[in-house]
mmCIF file of C-alpha atoms and ligand atoms in Angstrom:
data_model
loop_
_atom_site.group_PDB
_atom_site.id
_atom_site.type_symbol
_atom_site.label_atom_id
_atom_site.label_comp_id
_atom_site.label_asym_id
_atom_site.label_seq_id
_atom_site.Cartn_x
_atom_site.Cartn_y
_atom_site.Cartn_z
ATOM 1 C CA UNK A 1 -38.494 40.037 82.298
ATOM 2 C CA UNK A 2 -42.126 39.223 81.539
ATOM 3 C CA UNK A 3 -45.083 40.848 83.157
ATOM 4 C CA UNK A 4 -48.823 40.378 82.879
ATOM 5 C CA UNK A 5 -51.276 43.195 83.476
ATOM 6 C CA UNK A 6 -54.954 42.876 84.318
ATOM 7 C CA UNK A 7 -56.168 46.216 83.023
ATOM 8 C CA UNK A 8 -59.548 46.202 84.728
ATOM 9 C CA UNK A 9 -62.246 48.854 84.889
ATOM 10 C CA UNK A 10 -61.980 48.936 88.678
ATOM 11 C CA UNK A 11 -58.553 47.497 89.489
ATOM 12 C CA UNK A 12 -55.209 47.004 87.811
ATOM 13 C CA UNK A 13 -53.093 44.045 88.878
ATOM 14 C CA UNK A 14 -49.522 43.411 87.806
ATOM 15 C CA UNK A 15 -48.096 39.898 87.683
ATOM 16 C CA UNK A 16 -44.314 39.618 87.427
ATOM 17 C CA UNK A 17 -42.900 36.301 86.262
ATOM 18 C CA UNK A 18 -41.101 34.677 89.154
ATOM 19 C CA UNK A 19 -42.640 36.973 91.752
ATOM 20 C CA UNK A 20 -46.407 36.687 91.286
ATOM 21 C CA UNK A 21 -48.790 39.597 91.795
ATOM 22 C CA UNK A 22 -46.752 42.633 92.841
ATOM 23 C CA UNK A 23 -49.271 45.457 92.430
ATOM 24 C CA UNK A 24 -53.006 45.669 93.036
ATOM 25 C CA UNK A 25 -54.486 49.162 92.826
ATOM 26 C CA UNK A 26 -57.638 50.899 91.613
ATOM 27 C CA UNK A 27 -57.630 51.978 87.947
ATOM 28 C CA UNK A 28 -57.999 55.653 88.723
ATOM 29 C CA UNK A 29 -56.018 58.652 87.544
ATOM 30 C CA UNK A 30 -56.212 62.149 89.045
ATOM 31 C CA UNK A 31 -55.614 65.119 86.755
ATOM 32 C CA UNK A 32 -55.458 68.867 87.383
ATOM 33 C CA UNK A 33 -57.124 71.657 85.407
ATOM 34 C CA UNK A 34 -54.257 71.691 82.905
ATOM 35 C CA UNK A 35 -54.886 67.973 82.250
ATOM 36 C CA UNK A 36 -51.648 67.083 83.969
ATOM 37 C CA UNK A 37 -51.591 63.806 85.858
ATOM 38 C CA UNK A 38 -51.149 64.333 89.585
ATOM 39 C CA UNK A 39 -51.726 60.827 90.935
ATOM 40 C CA UNK A 40 -52.414 57.253 89.780
ATOM 41 C CA UNK A 41 -53.862 54.212 91.502
ATOM 42 C CA UNK A 42 -54.707 54.132 95.197
ATOM 43 C CA UNK A 43 -53.564 57.693 95.773
ATOM 44 C CA UNK A 44 -55.842 58.899 92.974
ATOM 45 C CA UNK A 45 -58.806 56.840 94.227
ATOM 46 C CA UNK A 46 -58.490 58.429 97.637
ATOM 47 C CA UNK A 47 -59.123 61.755 95.873
ATOM 48 C CA UNK A 48 -62.355 60.554 94.157
ATOM 49 C CA UNK A 49 -65.368 62.558 95.244
ATOM 50 C CA UNK A 50 -63.278 64.523 97.710
ATOM 51 C CA UNK A 51 -61.071 66.377 95.274
ATOM 52 C CA UNK A 52 -60.436 70.099 95.536
ATOM 53 C CA UNK A 53 -62.053 71.997 92.643
ATOM 54 C CA UNK A 54 -58.964 71.989 90.470
ATOM 55 C CA UNK A 55 -58.336 68.229 90.549
ATOM 56 C CA UNK A 56 -60.559 65.580 89.007
ATOM 57 C CA UNK A 57 -60.173 61.871 89.398
ATOM 58 C CA UNK A 58 -61.080 59.776 86.365
ATOM 59 C CA UNK A 59 -61.487 56.100 85.621
ATOM 60 C CA UNK A 60 -60.080 55.810 82.104
ATOM 61 C CA UNK A 61 -61.637 52.360 81.542
ATOM 62 C CA UNK A 62 -64.927 52.920 83.266
ATOM 63 C CA UNK A 63 -67.157 50.894 80.917
ATOM 64 C CA UNK A 64 -64.508 48.531 79.696
ATOM 65 C CA UNK A 65 -63.639 50.844 76.838
ATOM 66 C CA UNK A 66 -60.550 52.993 76.813
ATOM 67 C CA UNK A 67 -61.880 56.525 76.894
ATOM 68 C CA UNK A 68 -58.594 58.346 77.032
ATOM 69 C CA UNK A 69 -55.408 57.201 75.367
ATOM 70 C CA UNK A 70 -53.001 59.611 77.105
ATOM 71 C CA UNK A 71 -54.341 58.735 80.528
ATOM 72 C CA UNK A 72 -54.249 54.998 79.813
ATOM 73 C CA UNK A 73 -50.650 55.219 78.701
ATOM 74 C CA UNK A 74 -49.715 57.143 81.845
ATOM 75 C CA UNK A 75 -51.494 54.563 83.937
ATOM 76 C CA UNK A 76 -49.717 51.646 82.231
ATOM 77 C CA UNK A 77 -46.379 53.437 82.636
ATOM 78 C CA UNK A 78 -47.014 53.904 86.348
ATOM 79 C CA UNK A 79 -48.029 50.271 86.861
ATOM 80 C CA UNK A 80 -45.189 48.796 84.796
ATOM 81 C CA UNK A 81 -42.708 50.894 86.760
ATOM 82 C CA UNK A 82 -44.260 50.115 90.114
ATOM 83 C CA UNK A 83 -44.695 46.426 89.319
ATOM 84 C CA UNK A 84 -41.062 45.979 88.402
ATOM 85 C CA UNK A 85 -39.531 48.348 90.962
ATOM 86 C CA UNK A 86 -36.388 47.001 92.603
ATOM 87 C CA UNK A 87 -36.080 44.082 90.174
ATOM 88 C CA UNK A 88 -33.053 43.710 88.009
ATOM 89 C CA UNK A 89 -33.862 43.384 84.355
ATOM 90 C CA UNK A 90 -31.979 43.507 81.107
ATOM 91 C CA UNK A 91 -33.850 45.660 78.650
ATOM 92 C CA UNK A 92 -37.538 46.368 78.555
ATOM 93 C CA UNK A 93 -40.035 43.868 79.922
ATOM 94 C CA UNK A 94 -42.375 41.910 77.663
ATOM 95 C CA UNK A 95 -45.886 42.851 78.651
ATOM 96 C CA UNK A 96 -49.098 40.827 78.269
ATOM 97 C CA UNK A 97 -52.251 42.877 78.871
ATOM 98 C CA UNK A 98 -55.785 41.538 79.216
ATOM 99 C CA UNK A 99 -58.546 43.319 77.284
ATOM 100 C CA UNK A 100 -62.333 42.754 77.271
ATOM 101 C CA UNK A 101 -63.447 40.104 74.756
ATOM 102 C CA UNK A 102 -65.607 42.603 72.928
ATOM 103 C CA UNK A 103 -62.754 45.045 72.281
ATOM 104 C CA UNK A 104 -62.623 46.498 68.782
ATOM 105 C CA UNK A 105 -59.386 46.440 66.835
ATOM 106 C CA UNK A 106 -59.055 50.171 67.466
ATOM 107 C CA UNK A 107 -59.227 49.585 71.203
ATOM 108 C CA UNK A 108 -56.748 46.731 70.971
ATOM 109 C CA UNK A 109 -54.304 48.866 68.999
ATOM 110 C CA UNK A 110 -54.740 51.567 71.634
ATOM 111 C CA UNK A 111 -53.677 49.195 74.401
ATOM 112 C CA UNK A 112 -50.751 47.754 72.435
ATOM 113 C CA UNK A 113 -49.479 51.230 71.515
ATOM 114 C CA UNK A 114 -50.009 52.500 75.035
ATOM 115 C CA UNK A 115 -48.086 49.522 76.479
ATOM 116 C CA UNK A 116 -45.181 50.091 74.079
ATOM 117 C CA UNK A 117 -45.142 53.817 74.786
ATOM 118 C CA UNK A 118 -45.273 53.020 78.479
ATOM 119 C CA UNK A 119 -42.043 51.034 78.311
ATOM 120 C CA UNK A 120 -42.888 47.538 77.158
ATOM 121 C CA UNK A 121 -40.401 45.723 74.931
ATOM 122 C CA UNK A 122 -42.829 43.375 73.247
ATOM 123 C CA UNK A 123 -46.525 43.974 73.894
ATOM 124 C CA UNK A 124 -49.172 41.247 73.732
ATOM 125 C CA UNK A 125 -52.887 40.992 74.369
ATOM 126 C CA UNK A 126 -55.078 38.265 75.779
ATOM 127 C CA UNK A 127 -58.851 38.366 76.015
ATOM 128 C CA UNK A 128 -60.037 38.819 79.563
ATOM 129 C CA UNK A 129 -62.384 35.802 79.824
ATOM 130 C CA UNK A 130 -59.576 33.600 78.467
ATOM 131 C CA UNK A 131 -57.173 34.952 81.100
ATOM 132 C CA UNK A 132 -59.843 34.559 83.786
ATOM 133 C CA UNK A 133 -60.481 30.939 82.805
ATOM 134 C CA UNK A 134 -56.742 30.137 82.803
ATOM 135 C CA UNK A 135 -56.333 31.847 86.190
ATOM 136 C CA UNK A 136 -59.341 29.970 87.580
ATOM 137 C CA UNK A 137 -57.570 26.784 86.456
ATOM 138 C CA UNK A 138 -60.281 25.607 84.101
ATOM 139 C CA UNK A 139 -59.014 22.843 81.789
ATOM 140 C CA UNK A 140 -59.576 24.961 78.692
ATOM 141 C CA UNK A 141 -57.011 23.261 76.461
ATOM 142 C CA UNK A 142 -58.987 20.010 76.445
ATOM 143 C CA UNK A 143 -61.751 19.163 73.961
ATOM 144 C CA UNK A 144 -64.621 19.862 76.344
ATOM 145 C CA UNK A 145 -66.624 22.965 77.160
ATOM 146 C CA UNK A 146 -65.965 25.264 80.116
ATOM 147 C CA UNK A 147 -67.892 28.343 81.119
ATOM 148 C CA UNK A 148 -66.539 31.396 82.915
ATOM 149 C CA UNK A 149 -68.445 34.455 84.094
ATOM 150 C CA UNK A 150 -66.002 37.197 85.079
ATOM 151 C CA UNK A 151 -67.880 40.000 86.845
ATOM 152 C CA UNK A 152 -65.791 43.156 87.027
ATOM 153 C CA UNK A 153 -66.619 46.745 87.851
ATOM 154 C CA UNK A 154 -67.760 48.026 84.444
ATOM 155 C CA UNK A 155 -68.420 44.832 82.527
ATOM 156 C CA UNK A 156 -69.204 41.173 82.930
ATOM 157 C CA UNK A 157 -67.390 38.894 80.527
ATOM 158 C CA UNK A 158 -69.137 35.631 79.857
ATOM 159 C CA UNK A 159 -67.507 32.935 77.757
ATOM 160 C CA UNK A 160 -67.616 29.295 76.799
ATOM 161 C CA UNK A 161 -64.161 27.935 76.021
ATOM 162 C CA UNK A 162 -62.865 24.747 74.470
ATOM 163 C CA UNK A 163 -59.549 23.703 72.874
ATOM 164 C CA UNK A 164 -57.928 26.965 74.109
ATOM 165 C CA UNK A 165 -60.410 29.020 72.160
ATOM 166 C CA UNK A 166 -63.400 31.171 72.964
ATOM 167 C CA UNK A 167 -66.404 29.472 71.351
ATOM 168 C CA UNK A 168 -69.123 31.902 72.454
ATOM 169 C CA UNK A 169 -68.672 35.081 74.445
ATOM 170 C CA UNK A 170 -70.443 38.209 75.514
ATOM 171 C CA UNK A 171 -69.273 41.342 77.223
ATOM 172 C CA UNK A 172 -72.195 42.953 79.041
ATOM 173 C CA UNK A 173 -71.990 46.431 80.520
ATOM 174 C CA UNK A 174 -73.218 45.242 83.851
ATOM 175 C CA UNK A 175 -70.896 44.768 86.774
ATOM 176 C CA UNK A 176 -70.171 46.095 90.232
ATOM 177 C CA UNK A 177 -70.656 49.741 89.209
ATOM 178 C CA UNK A 178 -74.208 49.078 88.043
ATOM 179 C CA UNK A 179 -74.917 47.312 91.317
ATOM 180 C CA UNK A 180 -73.651 50.340 93.282
ATOM 181 C CA UNK A 181 -75.779 52.703 91.182
ATOM 182 C CA UNK A 182 -78.836 50.492 91.671
ATOM 183 C CA UNK A 183 -78.375 50.507 95.448
ATOM 184 C CA UNK A 184 -78.019 54.318 95.482
ATOM 185 C CA UNK A 185 -81.123 54.687 93.299
ATOM 186 C CA UNK A 186 -83.151 52.380 95.524
ATOM 187 C CA UNK A 187 -82.236 54.338 98.666
ATOM 188 C CA UNK A 188 -82.948 57.633 96.950
ATOM 189 C CA UNK A 189 -86.401 56.526 95.820
ATOM 190 C CA UNK A 190 -87.417 54.848 99.034
ATOM 191 C CA UNK A 191 -85.924 57.225 101.587
ATOM 192 C CA UNK A 192 -85.240 60.470 99.688
ATOM 193 C CA UNK A 193 -81.661 60.039 100.737
ATOM 194 C CA UNK A 194 -78.755 60.749 98.399
ATOM 195 C CA UNK A 195 -75.713 58.582 98.999
ATOM 196 C CA UNK A 196 -72.336 58.645 97.278
ATOM 197 C CA UNK A 197 -70.858 55.907 95.055
ATOM 198 C CA UNK A 198 -68.402 54.804 97.698
ATOM 199 C CA UNK A 199 -71.121 54.531 100.321
ATOM 200 C CA UNK A 200 -73.240 52.460 97.941
ATOM 201 C CA UNK A 201 -70.292 50.135 97.315
ATOM 202 C CA UNK A 202 -69.750 49.848 101.066
ATOM 203 C CA UNK A 203 -73.394 48.832 101.511
ATOM 204 C CA UNK A 204 -72.921 46.153 98.848
ATOM 205 C CA UNK A 205 -69.804 44.790 100.576
ATOM 206 C CA UNK A 206 -71.273 44.775 104.065
ATOM 207 C CA UNK A 207 -74.845 43.578 103.555
ATOM 208 C CA UNK A 208 -75.346 42.989 99.800
ATOM 209 C CA UNK A 209 -76.721 39.636 98.662
ATOM 210 C CA UNK A 210 -78.006 38.291 95.358
ATOM 211 C CA UNK A 211 -80.718 36.324 97.194
ATOM 212 C CA UNK A 212 -82.524 37.260 100.424
ATOM 213 C CA UNK A 213 -80.509 36.170 103.462
ATOM 214 C CA UNK A 214 -82.055 33.885 106.030
ATOM 215 C CA UNK A 215 -80.454 35.900 108.802
ATOM 216 C CA UNK A 216 -81.030 39.421 107.623
ATOM 217 C CA UNK A 217 -78.155 41.902 107.995
ATOM 218 C CA UNK A 218 -78.584 45.613 108.687
ATOM 219 C CA UNK A 219 -76.426 48.669 108.319
ATOM 220 C CA UNK A 220 -76.617 52.383 109.150
ATOM 221 C CA UNK A 221 -76.198 54.520 106.031
ATOM 222 C CA UNK A 222 -75.398 58.230 105.954
ATOM 223 C CA UNK A 223 -76.315 60.607 103.162
ATOM 224 C CA UNK A 224 -78.037 63.867 102.366
ATOM 225 C CA UNK A 225 -81.770 64.242 102.714
ATOM 226 C CA UNK A 226 -83.117 65.412 99.349
ATOM 227 C CA UNK A 227 -85.923 67.483 100.819
ATOM 228 C CA UNK A 228 -84.343 69.045 103.891
ATOM 229 C CA UNK A 229 -80.925 69.161 102.246
ATOM 230 C CA UNK A 230 -79.350 68.086 105.521
ATOM 231 C CA UNK A 231 -77.244 65.067 106.472
ATOM 232 C CA UNK A 232 -79.351 62.136 107.668
ATOM 233 C CA UNK A 233 -78.775 58.547 108.714
ATOM 234 C CA UNK A 234 -81.043 55.569 108.083
ATOM 235 C CA UNK A 235 -80.962 51.862 108.790
ATOM 236 C CA UNK A 236 -81.267 49.542 105.821
ATOM 237 C CA UNK A 237 -81.519 45.780 105.576
ATOM 238 C CA UNK A 238 -79.917 43.181 103.325
ATOM 239 C CA UNK A 239 -83.399 42.295 102.034
ATOM 240 C CA UNK A 240 -83.799 45.863 100.779
ATOM 241 C CA UNK A 241 -80.393 45.719 99.094
ATOM 242 C CA UNK A 242 -81.351 42.466 97.341
ATOM 243 C CA UNK A 243 -84.494 44.230 96.111
ATOM 244 C CA UNK A 244 -82.415 47.197 94.935
ATOM 245 C CA UNK A 245 -80.071 44.892 93.014
ATOM 246 C CA UNK A 246 -82.880 43.334 90.992
ATOM 247 C CA UNK A 247 -82.313 45.140 87.690
ATOM 248 C CA UNK A 248 -78.530 44.709 87.310
ATOM 249 C CA UNK A 249 -78.768 41.078 88.444
ATOM 250 C CA UNK A 250 -81.525 40.392 85.943
ATOM 251 C CA UNK A 251 -79.414 41.972 83.179
ATOM 252 C CA UNK A 252 -76.461 39.840 84.156
ATOM 253 C CA UNK A 253 -78.551 36.669 84.176
ATOM 254 C CA UNK A 254 -80.032 37.549 80.780
ATOM 255 C CA UNK A 255 -76.499 37.828 79.385
ATOM 256 C CA UNK A 256 -75.529 34.459 80.882
ATOM 257 C CA UNK A 257 -78.684 32.891 79.461
ATOM 258 C CA UNK A 258 -77.984 34.289 75.993
ATOM 259 C CA UNK A 259 -74.482 32.771 75.996
ATOM 260 C CA UNK A 260 -75.924 29.412 77.100
ATOM 261 C CA UNK A 261 -78.476 29.620 74.291
ATOM 262 C CA UNK A 262 -75.726 30.130 71.702
ATOM 263 C CA UNK A 263 -73.585 27.298 73.018
ATOM 264 C CA UNK A 264 -73.313 24.207 70.788
ATOM 265 C CA UNK A 265 -75.152 21.256 72.394
ATOM 266 C CA UNK A 266 -72.058 19.071 72.974
ATOM 267 C CA UNK A 267 -70.452 21.855 74.944
ATOM 268 C CA UNK A 268 -73.696 22.566 76.821
ATOM 269 C CA UNK A 269 -73.612 18.977 78.004
ATOM 270 C CA UNK A 270 -70.062 19.488 79.332
ATOM 271 C CA UNK A 271 -71.123 22.648 81.134
ATOM 272 C CA UNK A 272 -73.976 20.815 82.825
ATOM 273 C CA UNK A 273 -71.410 18.288 84.094
ATOM 274 C CA UNK A 274 -68.749 20.780 85.147
ATOM 275 C CA UNK A 275 -70.801 23.798 86.115
ATOM 276 C CA UNK A 276 -70.231 27.516 85.636
ATOM 277 C CA UNK A 277 -67.279 29.226 87.318
ATOM 278 C CA UNK A 278 -67.513 32.816 88.589
ATOM 279 C CA UNK A 279 -64.550 35.184 88.841
ATOM 280 C CA UNK A 280 -63.944 38.920 89.235
ATOM 281 C CA UNK A 281 -64.883 41.054 92.223
ATOM 282 C CA UNK A 282 -68.609 40.754 91.504
ATOM 283 C CA UNK A 283 -68.369 37.007 92.183
ATOM 284 C CA UNK A 284 -67.894 37.963 95.834
ATOM 285 C CA UNK A 285 -71.428 39.291 96.177
ATOM 286 C CA UNK A 286 -73.138 36.971 98.659
ATOM 287 C CA UNK A 287 -75.134 34.158 96.999
ATOM 288 C CA UNK A 288 -74.160 35.150 93.478
ATOM 289 C CA UNK A 289 -73.404 31.492 92.696
ATOM 290 C CA UNK A 290 -76.683 30.302 94.206
ATOM 291 C CA UNK A 291 -78.652 32.817 92.159
ATOM 292 C CA UNK A 292 -76.969 31.688 88.920
ATOM 293 C CA UNK A 293 -77.765 28.068 89.776
ATOM 294 C CA UNK A 294 -81.363 28.901 90.688
ATOM 295 C CA UNK A 295 -81.995 30.711 87.402
ATOM 296 C CA UNK A 296 -80.021 28.541 84.947
ATOM 297 C CA UNK A 297 -80.364 25.178 86.619
ATOM 298 C CA UNK A 298 -76.620 24.683 86.150
ATOM 299 C CA UNK A 299 -74.264 24.204 89.111
ATOM 300 C CA UNK A 300 -72.109 27.247 89.718
ATOM 301 C CA UNK A 301 -69.191 28.025 91.974
ATOM 302 C CA UNK A 302 -66.837 30.882 92.742
ATOM 303 C CA UNK A 303 -63.179 30.538 91.721
ATOM 304 C CA UNK A 304 -60.482 30.681 94.387
ATOM 305 C CA UNK A 305 -59.435 34.315 94.932
ATOM 306 C CA UNK A 306 -61.757 35.633 92.197
ATOM 307 C CA UNK A 307 -60.201 39.122 92.171
ATOM 308 C CA UNK A 308 -56.844 37.671 91.074
ATOM 309 C CA UNK A 309 -57.925 35.211 88.354
ATOM 310 C CA UNK A 310 -57.223 37.439 85.350
ATOM 311 C CA UNK A 311 -53.794 38.528 86.625
ATOM 312 C CA UNK A 312 -52.889 34.935 87.500
ATOM 313 C CA UNK A 313 -54.109 33.878 84.068
ATOM 314 C CA UNK A 314 -51.802 36.373 82.348
ATOM 315 C CA UNK A 315 -48.933 35.004 84.448
ATOM 316 C CA UNK A 316 -49.686 31.381 83.557
ATOM 317 C CA UNK A 317 -50.066 32.307 79.874
ATOM 318 C CA UNK A 318 -46.645 34.005 79.945
ATOM 319 C CA UNK A 319 -45.037 31.002 81.567
ATOM 320 C CA UNK A 320 -46.543 28.584 79.053
ATOM 321 C CA UNK A 321 -46.391 30.901 76.103
ATOM 322 C CA UNK A 322 -46.424 28.146 73.463
ATOM 323 C CA UNK A 323 -49.416 26.357 75.003
ATOM 324 C CA UNK A 324 -51.477 29.529 74.929
ATOM 325 C CA UNK A 325 -49.977 31.022 71.754
ATOM 326 C CA UNK A 326 -53.346 30.764 70.044
ATOM 327 C CA UNK A 327 -54.910 33.044 72.654
ATOM 328 C CA UNK A 328 -52.176 35.674 72.626
ATOM 329 C CA UNK A 329 -51.861 38.343 69.948
ATOM 330 C CA UNK A 330 -49.310 41.041 69.310
ATOM 331 C CA UNK A 331 -51.347 42.936 66.771
ATOM 332 C CA UNK A 332 -54.789 44.484 66.700
HETATM 333 P P1 ADP B 1 -62.328 44.933 87.043
HETATM 334 O O1 ADP B 1 -61.766 43.685 86.454
HETATM 335 O O2 ADP B 1 -63.395 45.560 86.193
HETATM 336 O O3 ADP B 1 -61.272 45.911 87.434
HETATM 337 P P2 ADP B 1 -62.662 43.554 89.555
HETATM 338 O O4 ADP B 1 -62.687 42.137 89.140
HETATM 339 O O5 ADP B 1 -61.437 44.072 90.191
HETATM 340 O O6 ADP B 1 -63.111 44.526 88.372
HETATM 341 O O7 ADP B 1 -63.913 43.756 90.539
HETATM 342 C C1 ADP B 1 -64.252 45.016 91.013
HETATM 343 C C2 ADP B 1 -65.721 45.025 91.349
HETATM 344 O O8 ADP B 1 -66.008 43.996 92.297
HETATM 345 C C3 ADP B 1 -66.142 46.345 92.005
HETATM 346 O O9 ADP B 1 -67.347 46.783 91.423
HETATM 347 C C4 ADP B 1 -66.352 45.945 93.448
HETATM 348 O O10 ADP B 1 -67.358 46.731 94.075
HETATM 349 C C5 ADP B 1 -66.777 44.503 93.333
HETATM 350 N N1 ADP B 1 -66.514 43.753 94.567
HETATM 351 C C6 ADP B 1 -65.323 43.554 95.168
HETATM 352 N N2 ADP B 1 -65.473 42.865 96.322
HETATM 353 C C7 ADP B 1 -66.816 42.620 96.442
HETATM 354 C C8 ADP B 1 -67.630 41.966 97.423
HETATM 355 N N3 ADP B 1 -67.103 41.413 98.524
HETATM 356 N N4 ADP B 1 -68.971 41.925 97.207
HETATM 357 C C9 ADP B 1 -69.515 42.478 96.109
HETATM 358 N N5 ADP B 1 -68.815 43.105 95.158
HETATM 359 C C10 ADP B 1 -67.475 43.183 95.320
HETATM 360 MG MG1 MG B 2 -61.284 42.243 85.461
#
């Protein structure tokens, strides 16, 4: 059996050959005061911010870097088991895990070791923007340039690919988390209202937009008044959220621009013809594609089912192992 794992900062997806995506859960682990793991995935996320004193919920990959080996291994074990539950298999599954393009060899070794410890037979790695591009069905094995911008929770991975290789890439620590923090900061400064991370993310989902909306949306937001210390509710508009998102969006666009600037001219010409493709959950922010086009002057569109591109890419790479051999490694 072969399985692909999108080990994301916000979500882990498991792709099982022959079955497709079988698991899709937040990359969260809950531990107790003795550092014992009490829950993984959705169950652990439900504990975030609402945990009793003795339990803390952690995101082991928060900024795209593996902060805790033991927790990562436990998480991989849980997802491999859950992803393959009820399926008959001879021996241990071969596991292909996606890692951020900027990963150091120490981090890569961490993931490979963790995957083996967690029950993998053979363990392989693929760089996340490569997997995203494959999953978004970009023709990366041809001799022309393709550009992918995969916007996750902790990082955005930007890459230009050609001949099944990454030609230029950048992993920027700006993704959905930064957007949530920026929204919370904006509301705190403007209204003296403290809101939680999950509320900020909810605001982004419901009324967030990278460009001002013609038909403005509004939403009631609850939090704690910083002066009175009491719960309070305010109404905010999508235009305000766009304003609040200015800094992380500018950082993201700067990173995209710097990759474009480092791209060899022949490949730049291809990208002008084909456009930039967006994937990852952050691609779902309203008007993200239009903002990228407005700032870079290059056409841009969102991949089909952007949240699944990396997992699908690992699945396709497993199925056509020889075609993508160059992009897959089994050592750090
Ligand atoms: P990762 O690969 O880092 O695990 P994902 O690709 O799963 O990340 O994307 C998760 C991020 O996408 C989160 O920050 C989440 O808030 C954001 N996201 C998901 N859906 C939307 C949406 N509709 N609008 C804006 N952001 C979204
Ligand atoms: Mg991802």
